[in-house]
C-alpha positions as a Markdown table, in Angstrom:
| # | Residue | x | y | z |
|---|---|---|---|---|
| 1 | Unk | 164.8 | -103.8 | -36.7 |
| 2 | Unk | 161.9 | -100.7 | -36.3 |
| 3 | Unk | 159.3 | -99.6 | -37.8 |
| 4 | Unk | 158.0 | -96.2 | -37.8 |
| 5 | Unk | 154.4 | -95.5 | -38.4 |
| 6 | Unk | 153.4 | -92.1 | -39.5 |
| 7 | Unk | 149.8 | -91.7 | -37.8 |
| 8 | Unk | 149.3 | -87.7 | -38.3 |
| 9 | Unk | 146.0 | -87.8 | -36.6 |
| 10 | Unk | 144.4 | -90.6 | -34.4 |
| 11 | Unk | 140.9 | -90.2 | -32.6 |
| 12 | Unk | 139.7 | -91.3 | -29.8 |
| 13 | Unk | 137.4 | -94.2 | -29.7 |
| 14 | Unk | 134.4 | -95.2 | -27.6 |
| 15 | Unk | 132.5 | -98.5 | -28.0 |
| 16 | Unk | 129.4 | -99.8 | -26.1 |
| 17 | Unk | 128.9 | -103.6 | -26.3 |
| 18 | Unk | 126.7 | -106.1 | -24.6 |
| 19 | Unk | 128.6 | -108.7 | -22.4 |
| 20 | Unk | 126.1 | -111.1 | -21.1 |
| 21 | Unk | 123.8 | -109.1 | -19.0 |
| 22 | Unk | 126.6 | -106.5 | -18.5 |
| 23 | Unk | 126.5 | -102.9 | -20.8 |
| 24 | Unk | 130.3 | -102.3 | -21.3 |
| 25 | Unk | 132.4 | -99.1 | -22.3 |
| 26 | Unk | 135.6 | -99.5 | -24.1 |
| 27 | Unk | 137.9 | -96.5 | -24.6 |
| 28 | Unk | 141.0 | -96.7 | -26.5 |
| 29 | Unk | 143.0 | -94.7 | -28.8 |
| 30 | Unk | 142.8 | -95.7 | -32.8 |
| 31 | Unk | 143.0 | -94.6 | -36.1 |
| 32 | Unk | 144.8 | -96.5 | -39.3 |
| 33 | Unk | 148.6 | -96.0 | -38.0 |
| 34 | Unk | 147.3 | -97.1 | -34.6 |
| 35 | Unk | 145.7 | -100.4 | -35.5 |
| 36 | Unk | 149.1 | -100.7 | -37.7 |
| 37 | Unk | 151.2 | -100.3 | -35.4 |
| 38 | Unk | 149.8 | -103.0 | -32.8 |
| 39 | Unk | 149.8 | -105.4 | -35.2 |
| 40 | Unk | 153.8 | -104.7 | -36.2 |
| 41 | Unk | 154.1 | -105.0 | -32.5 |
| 42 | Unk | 152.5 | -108.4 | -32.2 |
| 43 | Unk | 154.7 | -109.6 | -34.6 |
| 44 | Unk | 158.0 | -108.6 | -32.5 |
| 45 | Unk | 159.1 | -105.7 | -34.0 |
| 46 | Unk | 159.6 | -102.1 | -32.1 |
| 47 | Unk | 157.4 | -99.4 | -33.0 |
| 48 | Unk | 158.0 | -95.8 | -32.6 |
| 49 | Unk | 154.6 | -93.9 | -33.8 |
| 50 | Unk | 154.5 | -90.4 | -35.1 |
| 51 | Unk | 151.4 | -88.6 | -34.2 |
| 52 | Unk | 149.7 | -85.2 | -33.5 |
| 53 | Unk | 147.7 | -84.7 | -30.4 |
| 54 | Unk | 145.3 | -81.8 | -29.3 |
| 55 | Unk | 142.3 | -81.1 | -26.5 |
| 56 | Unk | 141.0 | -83.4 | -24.0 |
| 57 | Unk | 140.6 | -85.9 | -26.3 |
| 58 | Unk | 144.2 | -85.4 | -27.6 |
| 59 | Unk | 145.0 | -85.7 | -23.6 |
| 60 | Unk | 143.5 | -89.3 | -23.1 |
| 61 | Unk | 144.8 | -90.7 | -26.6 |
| 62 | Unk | 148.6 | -89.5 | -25.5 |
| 63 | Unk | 148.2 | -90.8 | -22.2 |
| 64 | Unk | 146.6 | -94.3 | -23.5 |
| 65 | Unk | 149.0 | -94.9 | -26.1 |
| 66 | Unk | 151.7 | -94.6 | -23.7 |
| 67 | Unk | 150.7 | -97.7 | -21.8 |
| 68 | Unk | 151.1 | -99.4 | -24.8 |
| 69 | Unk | 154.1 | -101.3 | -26.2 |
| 70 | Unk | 155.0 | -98.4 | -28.6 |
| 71 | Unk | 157.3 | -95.8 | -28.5 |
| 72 | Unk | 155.1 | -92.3 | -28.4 |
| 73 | Unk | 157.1 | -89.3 | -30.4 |
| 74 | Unk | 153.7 | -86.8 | -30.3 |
| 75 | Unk | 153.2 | -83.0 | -31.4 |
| 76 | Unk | 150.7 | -80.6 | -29.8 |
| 77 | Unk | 148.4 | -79.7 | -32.5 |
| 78 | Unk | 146.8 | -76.5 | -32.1 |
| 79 | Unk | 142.9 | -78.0 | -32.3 |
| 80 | Unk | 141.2 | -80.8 | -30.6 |
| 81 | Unk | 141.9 | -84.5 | -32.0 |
| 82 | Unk | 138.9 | -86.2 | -33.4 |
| 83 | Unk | 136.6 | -88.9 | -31.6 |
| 84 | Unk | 133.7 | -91.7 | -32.5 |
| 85 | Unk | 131.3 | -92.8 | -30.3 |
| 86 | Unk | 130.1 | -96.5 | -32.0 |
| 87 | Unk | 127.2 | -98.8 | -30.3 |
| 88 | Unk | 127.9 | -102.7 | -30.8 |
| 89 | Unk | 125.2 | -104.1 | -28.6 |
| 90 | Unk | 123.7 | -105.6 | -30.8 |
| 91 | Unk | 126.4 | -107.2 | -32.9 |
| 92 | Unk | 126.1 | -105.3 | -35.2 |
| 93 | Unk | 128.7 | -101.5 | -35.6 |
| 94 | Unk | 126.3 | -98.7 | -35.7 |
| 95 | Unk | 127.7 | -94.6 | -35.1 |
| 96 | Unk | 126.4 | -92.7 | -32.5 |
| 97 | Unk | 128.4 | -89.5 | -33.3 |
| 98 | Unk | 132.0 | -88.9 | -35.2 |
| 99 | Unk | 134.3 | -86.0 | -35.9 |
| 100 | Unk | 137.9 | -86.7 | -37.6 |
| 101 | Unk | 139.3 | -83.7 | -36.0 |
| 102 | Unk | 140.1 | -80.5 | -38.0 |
| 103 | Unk | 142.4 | -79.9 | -40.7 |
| 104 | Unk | 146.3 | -80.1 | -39.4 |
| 105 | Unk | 147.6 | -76.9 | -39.7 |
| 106 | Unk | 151.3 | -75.7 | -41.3 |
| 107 | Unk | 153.0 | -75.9 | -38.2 |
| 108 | Unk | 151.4 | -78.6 | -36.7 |
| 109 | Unk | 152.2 | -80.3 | -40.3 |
| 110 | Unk | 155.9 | -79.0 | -40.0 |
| 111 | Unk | 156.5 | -80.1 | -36.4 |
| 112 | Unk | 155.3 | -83.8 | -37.0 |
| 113 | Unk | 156.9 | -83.9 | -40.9 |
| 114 | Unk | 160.4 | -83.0 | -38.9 |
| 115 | Unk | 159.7 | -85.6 | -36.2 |
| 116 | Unk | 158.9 | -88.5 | -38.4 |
| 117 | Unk | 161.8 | -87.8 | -40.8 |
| 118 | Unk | 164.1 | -87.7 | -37.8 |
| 119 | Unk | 163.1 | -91.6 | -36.4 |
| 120 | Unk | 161.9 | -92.8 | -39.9 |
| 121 | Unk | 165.7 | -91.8 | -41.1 |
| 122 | Unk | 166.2 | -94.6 | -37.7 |
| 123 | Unk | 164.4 | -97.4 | -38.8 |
| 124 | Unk | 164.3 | -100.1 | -41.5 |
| 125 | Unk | 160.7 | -99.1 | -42.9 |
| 126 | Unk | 158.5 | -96.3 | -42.6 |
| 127 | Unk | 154.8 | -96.8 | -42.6 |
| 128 | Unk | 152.7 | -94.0 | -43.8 |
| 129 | Unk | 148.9 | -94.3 | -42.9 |
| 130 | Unk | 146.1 | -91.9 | -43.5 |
| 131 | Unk | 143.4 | -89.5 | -41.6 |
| 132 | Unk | 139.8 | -90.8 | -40.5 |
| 133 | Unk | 139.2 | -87.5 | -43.1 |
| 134 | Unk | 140.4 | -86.7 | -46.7 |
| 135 | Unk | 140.8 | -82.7 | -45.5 |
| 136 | Unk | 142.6 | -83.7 | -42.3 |
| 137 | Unk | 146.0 | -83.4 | -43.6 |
| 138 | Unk | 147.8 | -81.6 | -46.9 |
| 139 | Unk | 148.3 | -84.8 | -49.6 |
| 140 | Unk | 151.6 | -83.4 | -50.8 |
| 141 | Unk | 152.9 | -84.2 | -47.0 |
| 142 | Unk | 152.9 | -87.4 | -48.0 |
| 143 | Unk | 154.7 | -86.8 | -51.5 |
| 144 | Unk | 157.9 | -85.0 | -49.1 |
| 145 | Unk | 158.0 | -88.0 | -46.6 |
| 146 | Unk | 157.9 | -90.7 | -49.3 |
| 147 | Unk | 160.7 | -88.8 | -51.5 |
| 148 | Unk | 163.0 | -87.4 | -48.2 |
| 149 | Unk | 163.0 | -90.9 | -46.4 |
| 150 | Unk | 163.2 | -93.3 | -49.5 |
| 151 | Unk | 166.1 | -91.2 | -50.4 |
| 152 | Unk | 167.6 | -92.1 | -47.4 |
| 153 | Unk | 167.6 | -95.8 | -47.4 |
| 154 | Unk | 164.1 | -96.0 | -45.7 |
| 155 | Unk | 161.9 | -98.6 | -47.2 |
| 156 | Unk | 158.5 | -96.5 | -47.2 |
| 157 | Unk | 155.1 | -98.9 | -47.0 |
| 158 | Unk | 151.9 | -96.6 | -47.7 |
| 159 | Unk | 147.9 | -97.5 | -47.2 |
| 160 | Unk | 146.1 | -94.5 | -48.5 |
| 161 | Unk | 143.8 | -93.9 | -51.4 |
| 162 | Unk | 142.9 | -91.0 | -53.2 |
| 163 | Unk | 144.9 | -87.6 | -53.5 |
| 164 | Unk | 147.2 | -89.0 | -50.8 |
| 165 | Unk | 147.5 | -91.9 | -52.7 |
| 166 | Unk | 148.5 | -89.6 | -55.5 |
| 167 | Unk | 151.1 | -88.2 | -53.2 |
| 168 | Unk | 152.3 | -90.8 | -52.0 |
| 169 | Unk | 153.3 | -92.2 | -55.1 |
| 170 | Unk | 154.9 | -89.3 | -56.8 |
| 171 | Unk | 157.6 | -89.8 | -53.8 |
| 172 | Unk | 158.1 | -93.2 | -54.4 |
| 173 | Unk | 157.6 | -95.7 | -52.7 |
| 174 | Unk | 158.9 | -99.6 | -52.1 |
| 175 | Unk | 155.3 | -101.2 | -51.6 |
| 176 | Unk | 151.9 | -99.6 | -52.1 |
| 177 | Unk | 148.6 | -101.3 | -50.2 |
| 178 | Unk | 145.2 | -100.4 | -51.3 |
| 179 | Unk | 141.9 | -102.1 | -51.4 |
| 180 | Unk | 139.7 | -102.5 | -54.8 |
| 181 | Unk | 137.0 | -100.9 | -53.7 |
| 182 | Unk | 139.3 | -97.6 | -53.0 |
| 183 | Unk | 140.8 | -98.2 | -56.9 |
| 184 | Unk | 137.1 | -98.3 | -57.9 |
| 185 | Unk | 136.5 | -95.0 | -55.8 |
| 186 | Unk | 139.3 | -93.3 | -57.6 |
| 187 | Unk | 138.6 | -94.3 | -61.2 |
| 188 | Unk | 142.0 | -96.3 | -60.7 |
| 189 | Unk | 140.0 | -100.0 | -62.1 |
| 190 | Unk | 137.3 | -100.4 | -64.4 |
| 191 | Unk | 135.6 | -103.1 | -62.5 |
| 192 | Unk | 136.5 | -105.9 | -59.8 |
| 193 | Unk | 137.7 | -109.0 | -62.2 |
| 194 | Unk | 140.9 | -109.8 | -61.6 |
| 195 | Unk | 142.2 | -108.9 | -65.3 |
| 196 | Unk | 141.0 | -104.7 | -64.4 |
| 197 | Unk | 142.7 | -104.8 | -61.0 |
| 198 | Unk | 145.8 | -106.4 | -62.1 |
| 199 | Unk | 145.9 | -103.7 | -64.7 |
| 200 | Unk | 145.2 | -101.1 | -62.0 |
| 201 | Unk | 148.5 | -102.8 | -60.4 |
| 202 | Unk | 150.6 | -102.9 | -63.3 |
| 203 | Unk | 149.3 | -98.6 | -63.2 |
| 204 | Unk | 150.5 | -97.8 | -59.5 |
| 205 | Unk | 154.0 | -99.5 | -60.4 |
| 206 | Unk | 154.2 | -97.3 | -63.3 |
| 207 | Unk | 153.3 | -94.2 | -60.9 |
| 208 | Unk | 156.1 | -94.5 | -58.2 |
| 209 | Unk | 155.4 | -98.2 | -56.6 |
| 210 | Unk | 157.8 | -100.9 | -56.6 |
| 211 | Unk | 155.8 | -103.7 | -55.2 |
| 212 | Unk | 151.6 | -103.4 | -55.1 |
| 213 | Unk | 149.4 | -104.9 | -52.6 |
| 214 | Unk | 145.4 | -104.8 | -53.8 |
| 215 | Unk | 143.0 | -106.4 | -51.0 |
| 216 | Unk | 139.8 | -107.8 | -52.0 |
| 217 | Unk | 137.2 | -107.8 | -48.6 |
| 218 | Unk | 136.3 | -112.1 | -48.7 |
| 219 | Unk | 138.4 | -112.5 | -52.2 |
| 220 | Unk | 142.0 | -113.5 | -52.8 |
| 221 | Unk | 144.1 | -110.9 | -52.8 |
| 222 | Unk | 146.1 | -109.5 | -55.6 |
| 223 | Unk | 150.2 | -108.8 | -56.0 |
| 224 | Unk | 152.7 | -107.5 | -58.2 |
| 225 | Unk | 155.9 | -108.2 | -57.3 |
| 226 | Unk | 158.9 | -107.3 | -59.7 |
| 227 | Unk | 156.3 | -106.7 | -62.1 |
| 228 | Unk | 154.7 | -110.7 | -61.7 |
| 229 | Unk | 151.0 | -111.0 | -60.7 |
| 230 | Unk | 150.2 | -113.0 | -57.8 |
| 231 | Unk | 146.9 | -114.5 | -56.5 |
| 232 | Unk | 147.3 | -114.2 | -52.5 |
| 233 | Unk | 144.9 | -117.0 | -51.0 |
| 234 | Unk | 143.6 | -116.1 | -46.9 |
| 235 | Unk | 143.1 | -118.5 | -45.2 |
| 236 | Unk | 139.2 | -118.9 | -43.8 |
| 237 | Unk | 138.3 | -118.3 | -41.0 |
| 238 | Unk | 135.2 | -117.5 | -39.3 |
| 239 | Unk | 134.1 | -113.4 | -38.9 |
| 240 | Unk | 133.8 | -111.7 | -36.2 |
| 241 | Unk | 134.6 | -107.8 | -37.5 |
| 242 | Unk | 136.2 | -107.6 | -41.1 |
| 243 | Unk | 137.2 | -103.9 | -40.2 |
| 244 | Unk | 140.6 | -103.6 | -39.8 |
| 245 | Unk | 141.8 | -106.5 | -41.9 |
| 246 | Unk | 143.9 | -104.3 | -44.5 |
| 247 | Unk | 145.6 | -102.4 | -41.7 |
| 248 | Unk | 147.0 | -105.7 | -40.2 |
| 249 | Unk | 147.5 | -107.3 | -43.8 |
| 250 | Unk | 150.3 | -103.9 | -44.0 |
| 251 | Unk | 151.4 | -104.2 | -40.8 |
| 252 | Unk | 152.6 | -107.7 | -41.7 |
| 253 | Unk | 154.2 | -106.4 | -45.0 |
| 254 | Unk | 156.4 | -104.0 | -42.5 |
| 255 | Unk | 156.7 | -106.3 | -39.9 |
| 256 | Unk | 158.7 | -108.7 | -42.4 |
| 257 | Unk | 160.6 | -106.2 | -44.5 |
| 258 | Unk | 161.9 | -104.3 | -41.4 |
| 259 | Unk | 163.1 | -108.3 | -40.1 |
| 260 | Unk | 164.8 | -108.2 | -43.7 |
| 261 | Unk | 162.6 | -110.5 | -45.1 |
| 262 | Unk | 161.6 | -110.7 | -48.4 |
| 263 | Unk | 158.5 | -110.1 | -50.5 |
| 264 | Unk | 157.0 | -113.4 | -50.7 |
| 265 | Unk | 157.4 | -114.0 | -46.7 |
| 266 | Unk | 156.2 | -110.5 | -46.7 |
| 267 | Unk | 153.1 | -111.2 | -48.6 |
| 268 | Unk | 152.3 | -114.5 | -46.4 |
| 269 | Unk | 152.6 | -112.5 | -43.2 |
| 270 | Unk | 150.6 | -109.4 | -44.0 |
| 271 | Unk | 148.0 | -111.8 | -45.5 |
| 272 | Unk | 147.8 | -114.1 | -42.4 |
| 273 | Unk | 147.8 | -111.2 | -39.8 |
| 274 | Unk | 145.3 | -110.0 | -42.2 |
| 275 | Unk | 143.1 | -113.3 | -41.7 |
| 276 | Unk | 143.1 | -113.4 | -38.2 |
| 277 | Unk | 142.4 | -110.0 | -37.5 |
| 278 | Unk | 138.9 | -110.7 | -38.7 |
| 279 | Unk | 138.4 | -113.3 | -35.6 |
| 280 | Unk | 138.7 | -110.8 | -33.2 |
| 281 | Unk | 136.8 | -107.6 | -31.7 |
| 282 | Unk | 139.1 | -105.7 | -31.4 |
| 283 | Unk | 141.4 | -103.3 | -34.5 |
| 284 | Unk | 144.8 | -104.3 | -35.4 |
| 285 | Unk | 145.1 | -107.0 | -32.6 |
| 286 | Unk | 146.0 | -110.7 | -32.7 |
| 287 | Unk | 149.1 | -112.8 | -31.4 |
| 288 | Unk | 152.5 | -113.2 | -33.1 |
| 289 | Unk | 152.0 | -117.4 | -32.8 |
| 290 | Unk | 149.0 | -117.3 | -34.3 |
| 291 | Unk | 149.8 | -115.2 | -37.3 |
| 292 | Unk | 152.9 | -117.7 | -37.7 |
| 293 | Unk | 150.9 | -120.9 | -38.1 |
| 294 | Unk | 148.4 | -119.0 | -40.7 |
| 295 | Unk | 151.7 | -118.3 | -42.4 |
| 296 | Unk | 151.7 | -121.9 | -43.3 |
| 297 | Unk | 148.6 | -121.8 | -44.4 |
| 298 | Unk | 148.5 | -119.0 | -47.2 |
| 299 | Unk | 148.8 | -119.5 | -51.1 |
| 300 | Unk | 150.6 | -117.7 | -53.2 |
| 301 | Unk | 149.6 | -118.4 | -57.1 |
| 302 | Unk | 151.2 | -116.7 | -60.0 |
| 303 | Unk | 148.3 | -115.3 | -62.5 |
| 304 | Unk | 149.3 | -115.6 | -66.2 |
């Protein structure tokens, strides 16, 4: 029961907030696969996270992550990982300075491709999560995991969007996650409305997914599962940060197919963990018991 998360290239992250009369500094390692992987933690399932690390801020991010409850497997990339520097005093998210980190490249790409085939052909799902930048890593990466670990028994759960959503899917893949606003990016829906993204769906099946995830910011969420569309209701709940939502909403998806579970319980977890990750601060964080009673709590409405 494992999950690996395939995080080619997490940043460093530095946020200032106001705490009372106190100016704090918050330093932590994240990126997509990072905020994943918590949340498939906090759900009781063992993590082992694929990454690439490089420069001092490759340094701190090793060194952080390894305090965590994950399982580390990192590569030394040749240049410097990337880094944000965001100011929340005022409640609001506003960047001071960014950088994704430069392109990944062919051996750095070879060395972590190897490593994450080798514990993804160990656990029960692979997760494969993107870059903070679209020319951080090759797309067709993504194609060769997808295709080499599926064919191996792995179930594979991608979050990505554009050319690497491309890749992704021309691997295969058992269940695809992306938001409408990335379909509407990519030309992939005509609009919003339910009918256009349920088409977009009905699309990414055709393309190399089995099962589809679309997540809609405040809306209900959409499924296909065995080619059915489903209405996915989230609970309310107050919000504090809606960033980070998606991730946690896969996370859940993996959490539950790596227990064994199936798609429905799947869908009711990632859109819980999805719910209550909005309550909170921080990315990809939340508590197993609280997910579990928001389980109760989600809809699950089939569209005609």
């Amino acid at each position: 029961m494992t999950v690996t998360v395939f995080a080619p290239a997490p940043q460093l992250t530095v946020t200032i907030e106001q705490q009372a009369g106190d100016v704090e500094l918050h330093v932590h390692p994240g990126s997509q696969g990072i905020w994943q992987a918590r949340m498939v933690v906090a759900l009781g399932v063992p993590v082992t996270v694929c990454i690439t690390a490089g420069g001092e801020t490759g340094d701190i991010i090793r060194r952080l992550l390894e305090q965590e409850d994950l399982t580390v497997r990192p590569v030394a990339r040749e240049s410097g990982s990337g880094w944000y520097v965001h100011d929340r005093r005022d409640g609001s998210r506003s960047t001071i300075a960014e950088h994704p980190g430069a392109a990944l490249v062919r051996h750095d790409l070879d060395e972590l491709c190897t490593l994450t085939l080798a514990e993804g052909l160990q656990s029960e799902v692979s997760l494969l999560s993107g870059a903070a930048g679209p020319d951080v890593i090759d797309p067709d990466v993504y194609r060769r995991l997808a295709a080499d670990l599926g064919a191996h028994g792995s179930k594979v759960v991608a979050d990505l969007s554009g050319d690497h959503l491309d890749a992704a899917l021309a691997g295969g893949l058992t269940v695809v996650k992306v938001s409408h606003e990335e379909l509407l990016d990519d030309g992939r829906a005509a609009d919003d409305s339910v009918e256009a993204l349920v088409e977009a769906a009905h699309k990414l099946r055709d393309e190399g997914a089995e099962q589809v995830l679309i997540s809609r910011a405040d809306q209900p969420a959409l499924a296909l599962v065995d080619d059915k569309p489903l209405l996915v209701t989230l609970p309310a709940l107050q919000v504090v940060d809606h960033r980070g939502a998606g991730d946690s909403m896969t996370a859940g998806v993996a959490a539950v197919l790596a227990r064994g579970g199936d798609m429905e319980e799947a869908l009711r977890t990632g859109a819980a963990a999805g719910a209550l990750n909005v309550t909170r601060h921080g990315l990809g964080t939340g508590r197993g018991e609280a997910v579990e009673q928001l389980i109760k709590r989600v809809e699950l409405t089939p569209l005609d």
